[in-house]
XYZ file of C-alpha atoms in Angstrom:
432
model
C 102.092 -138.344 180.237
C 102.907 -134.644 180.438
C 100.761 -134.031 177.361
C 97.860 -135.911 179.016
C 98.022 -133.756 182.169
C 98.196 -130.595 180.066
C 95.085 -131.703 178.173
C 93.212 -132.447 181.419
C 94.203 -129.077 182.865
C 93.070 -127.293 179.707
C 89.751 -129.192 179.751
C 89.147 -128.201 183.394
C 89.781 -124.560 182.503
C 87.196 -124.774 179.707
C 84.592 -126.307 182.031
C 85.153 -123.712 184.743
C 85.046 -120.886 182.207
C 81.778 -122.047 180.661
C 80.135 -122.297 184.092
C 80.854 -118.583 184.555
C 78.270 -116.237 183.052
C 79.784 -112.772 182.451
C 76.331 -111.148 182.463
C 75.333 -112.881 185.720
C 78.617 -113.621 187.528
C 77.047 -114.469 190.887
C 74.094 -116.467 189.558
C 73.531 -119.898 191.114
C 70.929 -122.147 192.695
C 71.416 -122.605 196.427
C 69.814 -125.595 198.151
C 69.490 -125.089 201.894
C 68.732 -127.777 204.460
C 67.370 -126.539 207.789
C 66.922 -129.130 210.531
C 63.826 -127.929 212.372
C 63.467 -130.723 214.950
C 65.027 -133.994 216.121
C 63.108 -137.261 216.105
C 63.695 -140.604 217.828
C 65.905 -141.845 214.987
C 66.673 -138.760 212.903
C 65.368 -135.322 212.093
C 62.783 -133.247 210.230
C 64.272 -130.774 207.748
C 62.959 -128.005 205.521
C 64.699 -128.003 202.135
C 64.665 -124.669 200.281
C 65.789 -124.209 196.696
C 66.582 -120.553 195.878
C 67.234 -119.587 192.272
C 69.636 -116.635 192.447
C 70.061 -116.488 188.658
C 68.918 -113.202 187.167
C 67.435 -114.498 183.907
C 67.630 -118.307 183.949
C 64.594 -120.133 185.326
C 63.516 -123.763 185.569
C 60.592 -124.482 183.263
C 58.380 -127.504 182.669
C 58.711 -130.360 183.443
C 60.502 -128.862 186.431
C 63.476 -129.621 188.664
C 64.745 -133.020 189.764
C 66.966 -133.187 192.838
C 69.115 -136.151 193.840
C 71.762 -137.045 196.431
C 73.447 -139.998 198.125
C 73.004 -140.712 201.828
C 76.195 -140.865 203.892
C 74.978 -143.831 205.996
C 71.827 -145.989 205.830
C 69.283 -143.195 206.119
C 65.691 -143.542 204.925
C 62.960 -141.018 204.219
C 59.996 -141.648 206.501
C 57.771 -139.010 204.917
C 57.744 -135.935 202.689
C 55.453 -132.901 202.405
C 55.468 -130.742 199.270
C 57.537 -133.194 197.191
C 57.996 -136.898 196.562
C 60.633 -139.382 195.491
C 60.235 -141.007 192.099
C 60.955 -144.492 193.534
C 60.357 -146.071 196.934
C 63.135 -148.624 196.714
C 63.448 -151.842 198.729
C 61.765 -151.340 202.124
C 61.138 -155.067 202.776
C 63.068 -155.067 206.055
C 60.552 -152.677 207.639
C 57.423 -154.000 209.284
C 54.399 -151.916 210.131
C 55.444 -148.371 209.373
C 57.009 -148.430 205.887
C 59.217 -145.479 204.836
C 58.431 -143.234 201.909
C 61.813 -144.093 200.339
C 64.604 -146.533 201.187
C 66.925 -145.863 198.267
C 70.558 -144.981 198.893
C 70.297 -142.357 196.142
C 66.777 -140.867 196.246
C 65.458 -138.734 193.402
C 63.021 -136.009 194.428
C 60.525 -134.033 192.322
C 58.049 -131.299 193.128
C 54.330 -132.041 193.442
C 51.876 -130.847 190.811
C 49.458 -127.973 191.411
C 46.144 -128.951 192.942
C 47.361 -131.686 195.319
C 45.401 -132.120 198.575
C 46.048 -129.444 201.166
C 47.574 -131.875 203.666
C 50.324 -132.714 201.125
C 51.248 -129.095 200.491
C 54.110 -127.068 201.940
C 55.011 -123.410 201.532
C 56.385 -122.553 198.052
C 55.698 -126.062 196.790
C 53.545 -127.792 194.255
C 54.347 -125.817 191.105
C 55.357 -128.819 189.045
C 59.003 -127.950 189.613
C 58.779 -124.599 187.842
C 61.020 -121.998 189.500
C 61.167 -118.399 188.292
C 64.280 -116.326 187.701
C 65.419 -114.079 190.543
C 65.565 -111.009 188.317
C 62.091 -111.643 186.956
C 60.194 -112.342 190.180
C 62.028 -113.143 193.456
C 58.816 -114.457 195.041
C 58.551 -117.219 192.412
C 62.294 -118.017 192.447
C 61.968 -120.424 195.369
C 60.755 -123.988 195.920
C 60.437 -125.808 199.253
C 59.551 -129.163 200.751
C 59.788 -130.924 204.101
C 61.487 -134.273 204.660
C 61.531 -136.559 207.698
C 64.755 -138.593 207.771
C 65.243 -141.768 209.798
C 68.162 -144.039 210.736
C 70.237 -140.870 210.912
C 72.075 -138.889 213.555
C 70.009 -137.147 216.217
C 72.478 -134.402 217.207
C 74.622 -131.846 215.407
C 77.655 -134.053 215.968
C 76.180 -137.348 214.762
C 74.320 -136.118 211.666
C 76.123 -136.974 208.435
C 75.586 -134.624 205.510
C 74.263 -136.097 202.246
C 76.717 -136.064 199.344
C 76.921 -136.216 195.528
C 74.059 -133.773 194.934
C 72.634 -133.586 191.420
C 70.160 -131.125 189.927
C 68.286 -131.287 186.639
C 66.576 -128.098 185.685
C 64.836 -129.708 183.820
C 67.707 -131.097 181.724
C 71.461 -131.346 182.366
C 73.781 -128.389 182.803
C 73.965 -127.950 186.579
C 76.938 -129.021 188.677
C 76.506 -129.094 192.456
C 79.258 -128.689 194.999
C 79.508 -130.513 198.339
C 77.217 -129.742 201.250
C 78.752 -127.203 203.659
C 77.649 -126.440 207.205
C 76.731 -122.754 207.569
C 75.334 -120.639 210.436
C 71.816 -121.718 211.344
C 69.007 -119.950 209.512
C 67.119 -117.397 211.603
C 63.320 -117.157 211.251
C 60.893 -114.409 212.297
C 57.540 -115.314 213.804
C 54.404 -114.069 212.030
C 54.097 -111.108 214.399
C 57.793 -110.304 213.800
C 58.436 -109.989 217.526
C 60.414 -113.176 218.092
C 63.326 -114.865 216.349
C 63.828 -118.614 216.159
C 66.556 -120.561 214.404
C 67.179 -123.911 212.793
C 68.964 -126.553 214.858
C 71.456 -127.063 212.044
C 71.858 -125.734 208.485
C 73.892 -126.739 205.452
C 74.022 -125.328 201.918
C 74.638 -126.827 198.502
C 75.512 -124.511 195.597
C 74.756 -125.502 192.001
C 76.023 -123.586 188.963
C 74.950 -123.824 185.336
C 77.124 -124.464 182.287
C 75.686 -124.223 178.785
C 78.659 -126.301 177.634
C 77.446 -129.211 179.791
C 73.779 -128.707 178.937
C 74.067 -129.139 175.169
C 76.655 -129.231 172.421
C 74.818 -126.693 170.233
C 73.101 -123.370 170.993
C 69.347 -123.468 171.503
C 68.596 -120.153 169.820
C 69.900 -117.797 167.168
C 69.626 -114.113 166.250
C 68.784 -112.357 162.979
C 69.075 -108.642 162.131
C 67.441 -106.074 159.870
C 67.203 -102.277 159.657
C 65.276 -99.462 158.001
C 68.428 -98.137 156.313
C 69.266 -101.336 154.446
C 67.025 -103.768 152.567
C 69.298 -106.670 153.501
C 68.023 -109.041 156.201
C 70.822 -110.820 158.013
C 69.472 -114.305 158.818
C 70.584 -116.715 161.512
C 73.690 -118.671 160.524
C 72.985 -121.963 158.741
C 72.715 -124.915 161.144
C 73.262 -122.472 164.021
C 71.774 -125.004 166.440
C 73.066 -128.115 164.704
C 71.339 -130.025 161.944
C 70.759 -133.344 163.751
C 66.984 -132.777 163.588
C 66.972 -131.906 159.885
C 65.660 -135.337 158.879
C 62.735 -135.230 161.312
C 61.733 -131.580 160.888
C 58.293 -130.564 159.640
C 57.554 -128.033 156.926
C 55.288 -125.151 157.870
C 52.613 -126.249 155.365
C 52.801 -129.973 156.142
C 49.555 -131.926 156.667
C 51.158 -133.572 159.705
C 50.485 -130.377 161.647
C 46.739 -131.122 161.604
C 47.156 -134.356 163.578
C 45.920 -134.467 167.157
C 48.503 -134.721 169.916
C 51.245 -133.213 167.783
C 52.024 -130.608 170.445
C 52.236 -133.108 173.305
C 55.777 -133.155 174.772
C 57.603 -136.478 174.777
C 59.177 -138.017 177.851
C 62.660 -137.581 176.401
C 61.842 -133.916 175.532
C 62.802 -134.581 171.899
C 61.852 -131.497 169.843
C 59.744 -131.430 166.715
C 61.155 -128.475 164.810
C 59.860 -126.545 161.866
C 62.220 -126.936 158.907
C 64.474 -123.887 158.708
C 67.992 -123.256 157.474
C 69.161 -122.551 161.044
C 67.280 -125.450 162.730
C 66.979 -123.576 166.030
C 64.045 -124.028 168.414
C 63.937 -120.256 169.015
C 64.906 -117.248 166.894
C 65.305 -113.696 168.184
C 64.998 -110.941 165.562
C 66.328 -107.418 166.193
C 65.042 -104.764 163.766
C 66.292 -101.173 163.830
C 63.001 -99.533 162.939
C 63.082 -95.726 163.169
C 65.608 -92.962 163.713
C 64.490 -89.760 165.428
C 66.439 -86.657 166.379
C 66.982 -87.630 170.021
C 65.662 -91.209 170.042
C 65.704 -94.400 168.023
C 63.303 -97.336 167.978
C 63.938 -101.075 167.832
C 61.509 -103.963 167.316
C 62.270 -107.281 169.023
C 60.473 -110.461 167.925
C 60.874 -113.928 169.438
C 59.664 -116.891 167.379
C 59.264 -120.471 168.580
C 59.967 -123.183 165.974
C 59.381 -126.159 168.299
C 55.951 -127.759 167.908
C 56.324 -129.728 171.152
C 57.295 -126.995 173.600
C 55.932 -123.706 174.826
C 57.960 -121.456 177.103
C 56.476 -120.296 180.392
C 58.078 -117.348 182.198
C 60.479 -116.799 179.270
C 63.291 -114.271 179.580
C 65.442 -112.435 177.057
C 68.722 -110.864 178.207
C 70.461 -108.479 175.821
C 73.753 -106.618 176.025
C 73.910 -103.305 174.171
C 75.585 -100.017 175.194
C 72.401 -97.961 174.719
C 70.397 -100.070 177.174
C 71.652 -97.625 179.798
C 68.982 -95.221 178.547
C 65.773 -97.138 177.775
C 62.866 -94.707 177.508
C 59.950 -97.084 176.944
C 59.295 -100.788 176.336
C 55.869 -101.161 174.774
C 54.758 -104.803 175.125
C 57.350 -106.529 177.355
C 58.361 -105.949 180.935
C 61.924 -104.731 181.347
C 64.530 -104.685 184.082
C 68.065 -103.365 183.964
C 70.776 -105.892 184.812
C 74.024 -104.285 185.968
C 76.440 -107.128 186.766
C 79.362 -104.743 187.201
C 77.755 -101.794 188.946
C 78.680 -98.731 186.941
C 78.518 -100.533 183.561
C 74.822 -100.518 182.726
C 74.700 -102.142 179.280
C 72.569 -105.238 179.955
C 68.814 -105.546 180.239
C 66.295 -108.324 180.726
C 63.035 -108.444 178.796
C 60.226 -110.772 179.849
C 56.538 -111.251 179.228
C 53.808 -109.266 180.919
C 51.871 -111.518 183.279
C 48.652 -112.942 181.799
C 49.387 -111.185 178.485
C 52.491 -112.562 176.749
C 54.482 -114.361 179.466
C 53.753 -117.624 177.622
C 55.505 -118.173 174.305
C 53.306 -120.710 172.548
C 54.576 -123.654 170.506
C 55.447 -123.224 166.814
C 52.605 -122.000 164.668
C 50.577 -118.838 164.106
C 50.646 -117.965 167.839
C 54.240 -119.021 168.445
C 55.747 -115.558 168.677
C 55.893 -112.509 170.933
C 57.141 -109.055 170.029
C 57.647 -105.569 171.364
C 59.124 -102.244 170.361
C 61.725 -100.437 172.446
C 62.373 -96.686 172.445
C 65.890 -95.626 173.413
C 67.301 -92.163 173.995
C 70.479 -91.322 172.122
C 73.790 -90.420 173.661
C 75.135 -88.108 170.989
C 78.708 -88.863 172.029
C 78.451 -92.577 171.260
C 75.394 -93.108 169.054
C 76.013 -94.239 165.486
C 74.568 -96.585 162.871
C 78.033 -97.371 161.514
C 79.910 -100.658 161.881
C 76.953 -102.549 163.357
C 76.820 -100.439 166.523
C 73.004 -100.571 166.545
C 72.952 -104.361 167.036
C 73.347 -106.358 170.295
C 76.666 -107.709 171.574
C 75.142 -110.723 173.343
C 71.651 -112.261 173.404
C 70.409 -114.876 175.890
C 67.043 -116.636 175.703
C 65.999 -118.390 178.930
C 69.581 -118.094 180.140
C 71.241 -119.752 177.138
C 73.419 -117.662 174.839
C 72.130 -117.400 171.276
C 74.312 -117.572 168.190
C 74.787 -114.195 166.486
C 75.465 -113.753 162.768
C 79.081 -113.006 161.775
C 79.827 -109.253 162.115
C 80.697 -108.812 158.441
C 77.135 -109.824 157.488
C 75.358 -107.156 159.583
C 73.147 -104.701 157.662
C 75.598 -101.921 156.827
C 74.911 -98.201 156.678
C 74.985 -97.248 152.983
C 77.102 -94.343 151.773
C 73.998 -92.495 150.634
C 74.374 -89.891 153.371
C 77.890 -89.082 152.216
C 76.781 -89.194 148.572
C 73.840 -86.889 149.236
C 76.109 -84.450 150.989
C 78.516 -84.480 148.034
C 75.745 -83.980 145.475
C 74.300 -81.094 147.455
C 77.722 -79.456 147.603
C 78.182 -79.856 143.831
C 74.728 -78.407 143.178
C 75.442 -75.417 145.415
C 78.730 -74.687 143.616
C 77.032 -74.945 140.224
C 74.320 -72.478 141.236
C 76.950 -70.102 142.638
C 78.943 -70.210 139.379
C 75.816 -69.587 137.314
C 74.983 -66.568 139.480
C 78.511 -65.186 139.053
C 78.378 -65.648 135.278
C 75.012 -63.924 135.049
C 76.345 -60.952 136.992
């Protein structure tokens, strides 16, 4: 029995540790309910989903939000979102609710819905940007009219057992907590109003819960060594090895190949690493005061493209980025004075969409960094990243002993030059 409790305690520590992101320690998704008005049998609330994660967004097919009602509440109507099922509303006559399920499941509306069904920050197909990339797109909202519920602050019962898919598993939501009412400014900014009641739900992400294997890997190369360090074999698991497609296969000419499946099952190009995404870091040029790196991201999934992709990298020289040529860049300093993490993302309308596997399934950029002569070196793999995250998931790095090493040619050249100089000096002395 003691061994069982020790195992459970250890497992809880692992789960809590994996939900903590050292490069984004305060990142979370906060779901806020603001009761804006009371009705005859309930209330009308504005639900706001804020993504406070610096480099993790929610991509297609978007978020799915669920909860369990505390009593026998129903949803009379919704604006800016909808439930996936109506449930059994047979006991209602005349005015039938939008949803009568005890555990409703809500999704965002698609772009282009009629104006009378829209709400502010809605109707993006559930796509929510990362806070560090674009705060204005890191929010989603809808309005819900709840019936058979409390009609005062004291009689309202908070929903429970919140769940969030974004779009797949990985998020764990805490209980709803009553917080001070949200304050709003009128359009002329001369008057403040406030919600009648507000509660928050905080959801955090764990890559451990999302998937059992990484979803990306990293490879390295450099100008000073002909060796290319590839991604580790089966870095993302080899479960899809039997169903993968070779790059020259005739299957790729079939129509509908790139259409995503309902279960989001990937169709990967056959590689030794079997990862949907590979990030390649190439140390390209060494100057006197600067050095240049080329970053390339390749998609190996024929059924998925990546909108609003992000790439977070930890490297000590990212505290002095001089120029990023084809990506947008933002410094991420999770610990204030330690500025060793940066976020790269696509330039809007240029390369912010990473296409599915194929000739167009890659994006790349060069980065110019200024040297700090006190710390800069090409020795012992210093020029390569410490951590790499694609779309918020940590990528598998090659083992350190396989990094492209700095050859001893510099030392050998120095020795040969010294020998040559001594030989010339001796010849001069003999001739004298």
